[in-house]
Amino acid sequence: MDKTVVSAAAAVADIADGASIAVGGFGLVGVPEILIAALLDQGARDLEVISNNCGTDGFGLGVLLERRRIRRTVSSYVGSNKEFARQYLSGELEVELTPQGTLAERMRAGGAGIPAFFTPAGVGTQVADGGLPLRYDGTGGIAVASPPKETREFGGVTYVLEHGIVADFALVHAWKGDRHGNLQFRRSARNFNPNAAASGRITIAQVEHLVEPGEIDPENVHTPGIQVQRVVEVGPVTVGIEQRTVRTAQ
């Protein structure tokens, strides 16, 4: 039951070209940056990434994006990455924009074995009706548009059908993890990480502190070890500031 791996490089060594990867994190918080850096060195390309946002310029998934390793992304927020915007608008990157709560539920549902679910989010918009630009043609036109989705009425309210997400791999960051794969997330790093961990067929966790089984109080286990296949200790990680705002000195 010892799921520890000696290094981040060893943990991601078998991620192949074209793999789909669910990645935890929100902005700069809870991002499995060391696993992402190891994946960059490993060389896998044509990846499909499922993550709230695709990193920022020079950080997180942004480093894979800069090296043209990502073919497609399923995301809900893309506003802080200039290279992302450039690749998307030039037709180099395919993007499936998904409402944030829907994205979280799609990953959670996939991990729970739920193939699809109905939600009111997106009804009456291009999310449900189709027409969202998945890929541009590089001249301002749309090369590939999203198809319309099934809708159904329940109790007089219209809902749209969304599919659960099961990824080949998941990369997550946790504060503590034990050798059985149980994970505890700290504060706002408990964002998309639990759902991403659930949705991966092979889930790889970088943990700041590796502890022995039983040291994490069962009430504080946010992701059970049954959902985690590999654990690598990376030590304490410093969280950056995405948008620094200060007032003028008086």
GROMACS .gro file of C-alpha atoms in nm:
model
  250
    1MET     CA    1   0.000   0.000   0.000
    2ASP     CA    2   0.301   0.232  -0.016
    3LYS     CA    3   0.212   0.465  -0.304
    4THR     CA    4   0.510   0.697  -0.266
    5VAL     CA    5   0.728   0.769  -0.567
    6VAL     CA    6   1.089   0.882  -0.537
    7SER     CA    7   1.059   1.191  -0.758
    8ALA     CA    8   0.821   1.403  -0.959
    9ALA     CA    9   1.003   1.289  -1.274
   10ALA     CA   10   0.932   0.925  -1.192
   11ALA     CA   11   0.570   1.006  -1.108
   12VAL     CA   12   0.494   1.150  -1.454
   13ALA     CA   13   0.725   0.931  -1.660
   14ASP     CA   14   0.448   0.729  -1.828
   15ILE     CA   15   0.224   1.020  -1.933
   16ALA     CA   16   0.207   0.971  -2.309
   17ASP     CA   17   0.154   1.211  -2.598
   18GLY     CA   18  -0.215   1.289  -2.642
   19ALA     CA   19  -0.310   1.208  -2.282
   20SER     CA   20  -0.593   1.388  -2.105
   21ILE     CA   21  -0.497   1.538  -1.768
   22ALA     CA   22  -0.716   1.692  -1.497
   23VAL     CA   23  -0.517   1.950  -1.303
   24GLY     CA   24  -0.603   2.107  -0.969
   25GLY     CA   25  -0.555   2.470  -0.871
   26PHE     CA   26  -0.727   2.805  -0.890
   27GLY     CA   27  -0.521   3.101  -1.006
   28LEU     CA   28  -0.184   3.051  -0.835
   29VAL     CA   29  -0.321   2.854  -0.540
   30GLY     CA   30  -0.301   2.476  -0.511
   31VAL     CA   31  -0.126   2.434  -0.844
   32PRO     CA   32   0.083   2.114  -0.877
   33GLU     CA   33   0.367   2.319  -1.024
   34ILE     CA   34   0.645   2.070  -0.951
   35LEU     CA   35   0.461   1.789  -1.129
   36ILE     CA   36   0.391   2.025  -1.419
   37ALA     CA   37   0.761   2.118  -1.439
   38ALA     CA   38   0.851   1.749  -1.441
   39LEU     CA   39   0.601   1.689  -1.721
   40LEU     CA   40   0.758   1.974  -1.917
   41ASP     CA   41   1.100   1.806  -1.886
   42GLN     CA   42   0.947   1.467  -1.970
   43GLY     CA   43   0.837   1.596  -2.310
   44ALA     CA   44   0.478   1.473  -2.355
   45ARG     CA   45   0.284   1.680  -2.609
   46ASP     CA   46  -0.058   1.712  -2.775
   47LEU     CA   47  -0.210   1.708  -2.427
   48GLU     CA   48  -0.573   1.776  -2.337
   49VAL     CA   49  -0.586   1.963  -2.008
   50ILE     CA   50  -0.891   1.997  -1.786
   51SER     CA   51  -0.838   2.277  -1.535
   52ASN     CA   52  -1.017   2.585  -1.403
   53ASN     CA   53  -0.759   2.805  -1.573
   54CYS     CA   54  -0.458   2.723  -1.787
   55GLY     CA   55  -0.199   2.879  -1.559
   56THR     CA   56  -0.051   3.222  -1.600
   57ASP     CA   57   0.236   3.340  -1.818
   58GLY     CA   58   0.544   3.155  -1.695
   59PHE     CA   59   0.373   2.959  -1.417
   60GLY     CA   60   0.183   2.634  -1.379
   61LEU     CA   61   0.020   2.509  -1.696
   62GLY     CA   62   0.139   2.828  -1.861
   63VAL     CA   63   0.487   2.674  -1.902
   64LEU     CA   64   0.344   2.379  -2.096
   65LEU     CA   65   0.139   2.618  -2.306
   66GLU     CA   66   0.444   2.828  -2.395
   67ARG     CA   67   0.623   2.518  -2.524
   68ARG     CA   68   0.321   2.416  -2.738
   69ARG     CA   69   0.260   2.099  -2.536
   70ILE     CA   70  -0.115   2.155  -2.495
   71ARG     CA   71  -0.348   2.080  -2.786
   72ARG     CA   72  -0.682   2.132  -2.613
   73THR     CA   73  -0.808   2.268  -2.284
   74VAL     CA   74  -1.137   2.250  -2.096
   75SER     CA   75  -1.146   2.558  -1.872
   76SER     CA   76  -1.375   2.813  -1.713
   77TYR     CA   77  -1.142   3.113  -1.682
   78VAL     CA   78  -0.872   3.220  -1.925
   79GLY     CA   79  -0.823   3.590  -1.859
   80SER     CA   80  -0.477   3.605  -1.699
   81ASN     CA   81  -0.267   3.436  -1.966
   82LYS     CA   82  -0.167   3.641  -2.270
   83GLU     CA   83  -0.007   3.345  -2.446
   84PHE     CA   84  -0.327   3.146  -2.398
   85ALA     CA   85  -0.527   3.424  -2.563
   86ARG     CA   86  -0.278   3.449  -2.848
   87GLN     CA   87  -0.282   3.074  -2.923
   88TYR     CA   88  -0.661   3.055  -2.896
   89LEU     CA   89  -0.730   3.349  -3.126
   90SER     CA   90  -0.468   3.236  -3.378
   91GLY     CA   91  -0.622   2.889  -3.406
   92GLU     CA   92  -0.331   2.706  -3.243
   93LEU     CA   93  -0.528   2.594  -2.936
   94GLU     CA   94  -0.871   2.437  -2.898
   95VAL     CA   95  -1.068   2.565  -2.598
   96GLU     CA   96  -1.388   2.431  -2.447
   97LEU     CA   97  -1.521   2.703  -2.219
   98THR     CA   98  -1.735   2.564  -1.937
   99PRO     CA   99  -1.915   2.740  -1.649
  100GLN     CA  100  -1.701   2.709  -1.338
  101GLY     CA  101  -1.950   2.518  -1.124
  102THR     CA  102  -2.031   2.290  -1.417
  103LEU     CA  103  -1.662   2.213  -1.464
  104ALA     CA  104  -1.623   2.122  -1.098
  105GLU     CA  105  -1.930   1.898  -1.114
  106ARG     CA  106  -1.817   1.735  -1.438
  107MET     CA  107  -1.495   1.624  -1.271
  108ARG     CA  108  -1.672   1.517  -0.951
  109ALA     CA  109  -1.933   1.324  -1.150
  110GLY     CA  110  -1.670   1.147  -1.356
  111GLY     CA  111  -1.496   1.035  -1.039
  112ALA     CA  112  -1.826   0.913  -0.893
  113GLY     CA  113  -1.909   0.706  -1.199
  114ILE     CA  114  -2.189   0.939  -1.310
  115PRO     CA  115  -2.176   0.967  -1.692
  116ALA     CA  116  -2.389   1.282  -1.723
  117PHE     CA  117  -2.614   1.519  -1.531
  118PHE     CA  118  -2.857   1.805  -1.591
  119THR     CA  119  -2.783   2.161  -1.476
  120PRO     CA  120  -2.952   2.498  -1.531
  121ALA     CA  121  -2.615   2.672  -1.582
  122GLY     CA  122  -2.578   2.781  -1.944
  123VAL     CA  123  -2.941   2.737  -2.050
  124GLY     CA  124  -3.036   3.005  -2.303
  125THR     CA  125  -2.674   3.072  -2.398
  126GLN     CA  126  -2.426   2.929  -2.648
  127VAL     CA  127  -2.317   2.685  -2.375
  128ALA     CA  128  -2.642   2.496  -2.437
  129ASP     CA  129  -2.741   2.620  -2.784
  130GLY     CA  130  -2.401   2.564  -2.943
  131GLY     CA  131  -2.188   2.804  -3.142
  132LEU     CA  132  -1.911   2.871  -2.892
  133PRO     CA  133  -1.579   2.891  -3.079
  134LEU     CA  134  -1.377   2.583  -2.989
  135ARG     CA  135  -1.110   2.674  -3.240
  136TYR     CA  136  -1.053   2.986  -3.452
  137ASP     CA  137  -0.914   2.976  -3.805
  138GLY     CA  138  -0.646   3.239  -3.743
  139THR     CA  139  -0.821   3.510  -3.946
  140GLY     CA  140  -1.100   3.590  -3.701
  141GLY     CA  141  -1.340   3.324  -3.823
  142ILE     CA  142  -1.454   3.015  -3.634
  143ALA     CA  143  -1.303   2.688  -3.757
  144VAL     CA  144  -1.480   2.460  -3.506
  145ALA     CA  145  -1.788   2.555  -3.303
  146SER     CA  146  -1.944   2.376  -3.009
  147PRO     CA  147  -2.248   2.161  -3.093
  148PRO     CA  148  -2.589   2.212  -2.930
  149LYS     CA  149  -2.653   2.009  -2.615
  150GLU     CA  150  -2.958   1.816  -2.505
  151THR     CA  151  -3.201   2.009  -2.286
  152ARG     CA  152  -3.489   1.881  -2.078
  153GLU     CA  153  -3.754   2.034  -1.857
  154PHE     CA  154  -3.797   1.933  -1.493
  155GLY     CA  155  -4.066   2.099  -1.282
  156GLY     CA  156  -4.110   2.374  -1.536
  157VAL     CA  157  -3.740   2.458  -1.543
  158THR     CA  158  -3.511   2.390  -1.839
  159TYR     CA  159  -3.181   2.212  -1.780
  160VAL     CA  160  -2.890   2.124  -2.007
  161LEU     CA  161  -2.714   1.788  -2.017
  162GLU     CA  162  -2.344   1.792  -1.929
  163HIS     CA  163  -2.110   1.494  -1.939
  164GLY     CA  164  -1.886   1.379  -1.657
  165ILE     CA  165  -1.511   1.397  -1.710
  166VAL     CA  166  -1.276   1.103  -1.663
  167ALA     CA  167  -0.916   1.191  -1.746
  168ASP     CA  168  -0.625   0.958  -1.818
  169PHE     CA  169  -0.426   1.127  -1.541
  170ALA     CA  170  -0.481   1.384  -1.269
  171LEU     CA  171  -0.215   1.611  -1.115
  172VAL     CA  172  -0.298   1.764  -0.775
  173HIS     CA  173  -0.130   1.951  -0.491
  174ALA     CA  174  -0.199   1.869  -0.125
  175TRP     CA  175  -0.067   1.999   0.205
  176LYS     CA  176  -0.039   1.653   0.360
  177GLY     CA  177  -0.049   1.303   0.219
  178ASP     CA  178   0.025   0.962   0.362
  179ARG     CA  179   0.173   0.650   0.206
  180HIS     CA  180  -0.174   0.510   0.137
  181GLY     CA  181  -0.261   0.814  -0.075
  182ASN     CA  182  -0.497   0.991   0.166
  183LEU     CA  183  -0.478   1.367   0.108
  184GLN     CA  184  -0.548   1.679   0.311
  185PHE     CA  185  -0.572   2.016   0.135
  186ARG     CA  186  -0.503   2.339   0.317
  187ARG     CA  187  -0.729   2.645   0.305
  188SER     CA  188  -0.802   2.774  -0.045
  189ALA     CA  189  -0.589   2.502  -0.207
  190ARG     CA  190  -0.897   2.288  -0.145
  191ASN     CA  191  -1.040   2.428  -0.467
  192PHE     CA  192  -1.046   2.208  -0.776
  193ASN     CA  193  -0.793   1.962  -0.633
  194PRO     CA  194  -1.040   1.712  -0.476
  195ASN     CA  195  -1.253   1.700  -0.792
  196ALA     CA  196  -0.949   1.670  -1.019
  197ALA     CA  197  -0.814   1.390  -0.800
  198ALA     CA  198  -1.144   1.203  -0.828
  199SER     CA  199  -1.160   1.230  -1.206
  200GLY     CA  200  -0.822   1.081  -1.292
  201ARG     CA  201  -0.778   0.716  -1.382
  202ILE     CA  202  -0.425   0.758  -1.246
  203THR     CA  203  -0.402   1.037  -0.990
  204ILE     CA  204  -0.062   1.177  -0.896
  205ALA     CA  205  -0.036   1.396  -0.587
  206GLN     CA  206   0.250   1.624  -0.492
  207VAL     CA  207   0.239   1.677  -0.116
  208GLU     CA  208   0.419   1.928   0.100
  209HIS     CA  209   0.436   1.692   0.396
  210LEU     CA  210   0.448   1.311   0.373
  211VAL     CA  211   0.315   1.146   0.689
  212GLU     CA  212   0.249   0.792   0.801
  213PRO     CA  213  -0.097   0.631   0.769
  214GLY     CA  214  -0.314   0.733   1.062
  215GLU     CA  215  -0.145   1.071   1.117
  216ILE     CA  216  -0.415   1.253   0.920
  217ASP     CA  217  -0.733   1.260   1.126
  218PRO     CA  218  -1.001   1.075   0.925
  219GLU     CA  219  -1.221   1.384   0.951
  220ASN     CA  220  -0.950   1.581   0.769
  221VAL     CA  221  -0.906   1.339   0.478
  222HIS     CA  222  -1.039   1.538   0.185
  223THR     CA  223  -0.943   1.282  -0.082
  224PRO     CA  224  -0.936   0.915   0.017
  225GLY     CA  225  -0.639   0.703  -0.084
  226ILE     CA  226  -0.852   0.484  -0.311
  227GLN     CA  227  -0.860   0.776  -0.556
  228VAL     CA  228  -0.482   0.829  -0.554
  229GLN     CA  229  -0.222   0.606  -0.719
  230ARG     CA  230   0.104   0.798  -0.668
  231VAL     CA  231   0.234   1.034  -0.400
  232VAL     CA  232   0.554   1.238  -0.419
  233GLU     CA  233   0.682   1.463  -0.140
  234VAL     CA  234   0.795   1.805  -0.265
  235GLY     CA  235   0.834   2.009   0.055
  236PRO     CA  236   0.674   2.346   0.140
  237VAL     CA  237   0.556   2.550  -0.157
  238THR     CA  238   0.532   2.929  -0.167
  239VAL     CA  239   0.213   3.071  -0.316
  240GLY     CA  240   0.254   3.378  -0.536
  241ILE     CA  241   0.025   3.678  -0.569
  242GLU     CA  242  -0.166   3.686  -0.896
  243GLN     CA  243  -0.286   4.047  -0.879
  244ARG     CA  244  -0.097   4.274  -0.639
  245THR     CA  245  -0.291   4.591  -0.553
  246VAL     CA  246  -0.156   4.849  -0.312
  247ARG     CA  247  -0.268   5.195  -0.221
  248THR     CA  248  -0.052   5.503  -0.270
  249ALA     CA  249   0.148   5.600   0.037
  250GLN     CA  250  -0.006   5.894   0.220
   0.00000   0.00000   0.00000
